[in-house]
Amino acid sequence: MVRSVNGTPIHSARELSSIIRPSAGKALTFVVDRGGRDQTLTITPIASQLPQLDSTGAAVKDAAGKVATVTAGYVGITNVPVTELQRQPVSAVPGIVWQGVSQTAGVVLQLPQKLVGVAQAAFGSGSGTSTARSR
């Protein structure tokens, strides 16, 4: 987790991005938490074509509807928690396969019922009476 950059405390990904993006080619001092201990790193963002962002952090689109890009600083880090893969014994395979098959079967068995509901919502149930009258 990034604690600060150049002495500025970091509380969100947007704060981190606002420091990194305008800093292409400039060395930045990061303080990060690694295993409960602070570690100081010097990182220089590279110049990269990235989406242009508006004041809310959303990507800006051009007149053609494509995401506009700008040259900005980039560091290959993420704020997504790191997951660790763990080896499983061969004896765990049947249970994992059964779980996948049963979840898929549950979806497949519910699909006709869902389609009936969609058809009824789109076209009516077919049991209503007509409001048109002949004269």
PDB file of C-alpha atoms in Angstrom, residues 7-135:
ATOM      1  CA  GLY A   7       5.882  13.569   1.368  1.00  0.00           C
ATOM      2  CA  THR A   8       2.203  13.880   0.346  1.00  0.00           C
ATOM      3  CA  PRO A   9       0.004  11.343   2.192  1.00  0.00           C
ATOM      4  CA  ILE A  10      -1.985   9.093  -0.164  1.00  0.00           C
ATOM      5  CA  HIS A  11      -5.548   8.127   0.774  1.00  0.00           C
ATOM      6  CA  SER A  12      -6.976   7.110  -2.602  1.00  0.00           C
ATOM      7  CA  ALA A  13      -6.051   5.911  -6.081  1.00  0.00           C
ATOM      8  CA  ARG A  14      -7.142   9.288  -7.472  1.00  0.00           C
ATOM      9  CA  GLU A  15      -4.662  11.110  -5.213  1.00  0.00           C
ATOM     10  CA  LEU A  16      -1.905   8.763  -6.324  1.00  0.00           C
ATOM     11  CA  SER A  17      -2.801   9.211  -9.993  1.00  0.00           C
ATOM     12  CA  SER A  18      -2.866  13.013  -9.655  1.00  0.00           C
ATOM     13  CA  ILE A  19       0.797  12.925  -8.602  1.00  0.00           C
ATOM     14  CA  ILE A  20       2.039  10.263 -11.034  1.00  0.00           C
ATOM     15  CA  ARG A  21       0.340  11.440 -14.271  1.00  0.00           C
ATOM     16  CA  PRO A  22       2.087  14.848 -14.517  1.00  0.00           C
ATOM     17  CA  SER A  23       5.442  13.375 -13.423  1.00  0.00           C
ATOM     18  CA  ALA A  24       6.643  11.467 -16.511  1.00  0.00           C
ATOM     19  CA  GLY A  25      10.445  11.264 -16.375  1.00  0.00           C
ATOM     20  CA  LYS A  26      10.671  12.776 -12.869  1.00  0.00           C
ATOM     21  CA  ALA A  27      11.914  10.699  -9.932  1.00  0.00           C
ATOM     22  CA  LEU A  28       9.328  10.367  -7.145  1.00  0.00           C
ATOM     23  CA  THR A  29       9.925   9.183  -3.583  1.00  0.00           C
ATOM     24  CA  PHE A  30       7.316   6.621  -2.510  1.00  0.00           C
ATOM     25  CA  VAL A  31       6.815   5.334   1.015  1.00  0.00           C
ATOM     26  CA  VAL A  32       5.037   1.980   0.847  1.00  0.00           C
ATOM     27  CA  ASP A  33       3.831  -0.525   3.431  1.00  0.00           C
ATOM     28  CA  ARG A  34       5.421  -3.888   2.794  1.00  0.00           C
ATOM     29  CA  GLY A  35       4.434  -6.535   5.305  1.00  0.00           C
ATOM     30  CA  GLY A  36       3.696  -3.971   8.012  1.00  0.00           C
ATOM     31  CA  ARG A  37       6.980  -2.098   7.552  1.00  0.00           C
ATOM     32  CA  ASP A  38       7.465   1.183   5.700  1.00  0.00           C
ATOM     33  CA  GLN A  39       9.904   1.081   2.831  1.00  0.00           C
ATOM     34  CA  THR A  40      11.143   4.067   0.798  1.00  0.00           C
ATOM     35  CA  LEU A  41      11.427   3.643  -2.977  1.00  0.00           C
ATOM     36  CA  THR A  42      12.470   5.999  -5.764  1.00  0.00           C
ATOM     37  CA  ILE A  43      10.323   5.468  -8.864  1.00  0.00           C
ATOM     38  CA  THR A  44      10.425   7.386 -12.149  1.00  0.00           C
ATOM     39  CA  PRO A  45       7.117   7.238 -14.080  1.00  0.00           C
ATOM     40  CA  ILE A  46       7.481   6.564 -17.806  1.00  0.00           C
ATOM     41  CA  ALA A  47       5.676   8.623 -20.441  1.00  0.00           C
ATOM     42  CA  SER A  48       2.739   6.625 -21.795  1.00  0.00           C
ATOM     43  CA  GLN A  49      -0.455   7.225 -23.780  1.00  0.00           C
ATOM     44  CA  LEU A  50      -3.224   7.095 -21.175  1.00  0.00           C
ATOM     45  CA  PRO A  51      -6.912   8.037 -21.193  1.00  0.00           C
ATOM     46  CA  GLN A  52      -7.559  11.741 -20.713  1.00  0.00           C
ATOM     47  CA  LEU A  53      -9.495  12.220 -17.467  1.00  0.00           C
ATOM     48  CA  ASP A  54     -12.048  14.859 -16.496  1.00  0.00           C
ATOM     49  CA  SER A  55     -12.239  16.479 -13.053  1.00  0.00           C
ATOM     50  CA  THR A  56     -14.145  13.479 -11.656  1.00  0.00           C
ATOM     51  CA  GLY A  57     -11.549  10.980 -12.895  1.00  0.00           C
ATOM     52  CA  ALA A  58     -13.742   9.632 -15.725  1.00  0.00           C
ATOM     53  CA  ALA A  59     -12.310   9.062 -19.200  1.00  0.00           C
ATOM     54  CA  VAL A  60     -13.014  11.850 -21.709  1.00  0.00           C
ATOM     55  CA  LYS A  61     -14.452  10.837 -25.098  1.00  0.00           C
ATOM     56  CA  ASP A  62     -13.871  12.678 -28.364  1.00  0.00           C
ATOM     57  CA  ALA A  63     -16.541  13.631 -30.920  1.00  0.00           C
ATOM     58  CA  ALA A  64     -16.418  10.122 -32.427  1.00  0.00           C
ATOM     59  CA  GLY A  65     -17.089   8.510 -29.046  1.00  0.00           C
ATOM     60  CA  LYS A  66     -13.548   7.159 -28.645  1.00  0.00           C
ATOM     61  CA  VAL A  67     -11.617   7.650 -25.425  1.00  0.00           C
ATOM     62  CA  ALA A  68      -9.245  10.610 -25.826  1.00  0.00           C
ATOM     63  CA  THR A  69      -5.641   9.984 -24.810  1.00  0.00           C
ATOM     64  CA  VAL A  70      -2.808  12.136 -23.498  1.00  0.00           C
ATOM     65  CA  THR A  71       0.851  11.517 -22.779  1.00  0.00           C
ATOM     66  CA  ALA A  72       1.139  11.112 -19.020  1.00  0.00           C
ATOM     67  CA  GLY A  73       3.290   9.508 -16.357  1.00  0.00           C
ATOM     68  CA  TYR A  74       2.702   5.803 -15.705  1.00  0.00           C
ATOM     69  CA  VAL A  75       3.910   3.450 -12.990  1.00  0.00           C
ATOM     70  CA  GLY A  76       3.001  -0.236 -13.193  1.00  0.00           C
ATOM     71  CA  ILE A  77       1.330  -0.525  -9.807  1.00  0.00           C
ATOM     72  CA  THR A  78      -2.179  -1.383  -8.720  1.00  0.00           C
ATOM     73  CA  ASN A  79      -4.297  -0.792  -5.677  1.00  0.00           C
ATOM     74  CA  VAL A  80      -5.935  -4.218  -6.047  1.00  0.00           C
ATOM     75  CA  PRO A  81      -5.054  -6.608  -3.218  1.00  0.00           C
ATOM     76  CA  VAL A  82      -2.528  -9.253  -4.196  1.00  0.00           C
ATOM     77  CA  THR A  83      -3.870 -12.795  -4.215  1.00  0.00           C
ATOM     78  CA  GLU A  84      -1.771 -15.852  -3.749  1.00  0.00           C
ATOM     79  CA  LEU A  85      -2.271 -19.105  -5.636  1.00  0.00           C
ATOM     80  CA  GLN A  86      -2.062 -22.231  -3.514  1.00  0.00           C
ATOM     81  CA  ARG A  87      -1.328 -25.681  -4.851  1.00  0.00           C
ATOM     82  CA  GLN A  88      -4.101 -28.193  -4.248  1.00  0.00           C
ATOM     83  CA  PRO A  89      -3.760 -31.965  -4.003  1.00  0.00           C
ATOM     84  CA  VAL A  90      -5.093 -34.068  -6.885  1.00  0.00           C
ATOM     85  CA  SER A  91      -7.789 -35.343  -4.526  1.00  0.00           C
ATOM     86  CA  ALA A  92      -9.336 -31.824  -4.533  1.00  0.00           C
ATOM     87  CA  VAL A  93      -9.987 -31.905  -8.306  1.00  0.00           C
ATOM     88  CA  PRO A  94     -13.253 -33.913  -8.284  1.00  0.00           C
ATOM     89  CA  GLY A  95     -14.824 -31.559  -5.749  1.00  0.00           C
ATOM     90  CA  ILE A  96     -13.779 -28.456  -7.703  1.00  0.00           C
ATOM     91  CA  VAL A  97     -15.054 -29.950 -10.982  1.00  0.00           C
ATOM     92  CA  TRP A  98     -18.352 -30.949  -9.321  1.00  0.00           C
ATOM     93  CA  GLN A  99     -18.802 -27.420  -7.977  1.00  0.00           C
ATOM     94  CA  GLY A 100     -18.308 -25.952 -11.465  1.00  0.00           C
ATOM     95  CA  VAL A 101     -20.639 -28.480 -13.111  1.00  0.00           C
ATOM     96  CA  SER A 102     -23.378 -28.000 -10.521  1.00  0.00           C
ATOM     97  CA  GLN A 103     -23.201 -24.193 -10.786  1.00  0.00           C
ATOM     98  CA  THR A 104     -23.412 -24.422 -14.595  1.00  0.00           C
ATOM     99  CA  ALA A 105     -26.332 -26.883 -14.395  1.00  0.00           C
ATOM    100  CA  GLY A 106     -28.165 -24.529 -12.028  1.00  0.00           C
ATOM    101  CA  VAL A 107     -27.875 -21.712 -14.557  1.00  0.00           C
ATOM    102  CA  VAL A 108     -28.921 -23.920 -17.472  1.00  0.00           C
ATOM    103  CA  LEU A 109     -31.954 -25.249 -15.579  1.00  0.00           C
ATOM    104  CA  GLN A 110     -33.116 -21.740 -14.655  1.00  0.00           C
ATOM    105  CA  LEU A 111     -32.662 -20.359 -18.169  1.00  0.00           C
ATOM    106  CA  PRO A 112     -36.044 -21.480 -19.634  1.00  0.00           C
ATOM    107  CA  GLN A 113     -37.900 -19.948 -16.690  1.00  0.00           C
ATOM    108  CA  LYS A 114     -35.987 -16.694 -17.111  1.00  0.00           C
ATOM    109  CA  LEU A 115     -36.720 -16.635 -20.859  1.00  0.00           C
ATOM    110  CA  VAL A 116     -40.467 -17.058 -20.200  1.00  0.00           C
ATOM    111  CA  GLY A 117     -40.306 -14.100 -17.815  1.00  0.00           C
ATOM    112  CA  VAL A 118     -38.480 -12.003 -20.425  1.00  0.00           C
ATOM    113  CA  ALA A 119     -41.007 -12.933 -23.139  1.00  0.00           C
ATOM    114  CA  GLN A 120     -43.923 -12.077 -20.856  1.00  0.00           C
ATOM    115  CA  ALA A 121     -42.373  -8.740 -19.960  1.00  0.00           C
ATOM    116  CA  ALA A 122     -41.680  -7.924 -23.608  1.00  0.00           C
ATOM    117  CA  PHE A 123     -44.848  -9.208 -25.266  1.00  0.00           C
ATOM    118  CA  GLY A 124     -47.373  -9.616 -22.457  1.00  0.00           C
ATOM    119  CA  SER A 125     -48.624 -12.862 -21.009  1.00  0.00           C
ATOM    120  CA  GLY A 126     -51.107 -13.533 -23.817  1.00  0.00           C
ATOM    121  CA  SER A 127     -53.932 -14.015 -21.308  1.00  0.00           C
ATOM    122  CA  GLY A 128     -55.085 -10.375 -21.291  1.00  0.00           C
ATOM    123  CA  THR A 129     -58.190  -9.162 -23.109  1.00  0.00           C
ATOM    124  CA  SER A 130     -58.116  -6.964 -26.139  1.00  0.00           C
ATOM    125  CA  THR A 131     -59.220  -3.373 -25.693  1.00  0.00           C
ATOM    126  CA  ALA A 132     -60.022  -2.853 -29.378  1.00  0.00           C
ATOM    127  CA  ARG A 133     -63.750  -2.925 -30.226  1.00  0.00           C
ATOM    128  CA  SER A 134     -65.396  -3.300 -33.570  1.00  0.00           C
ATOM    129  CA  ARG A 135     -68.183  -0.943 -34.535  1.00  0.00           C
TER     130      ARG A 135
END
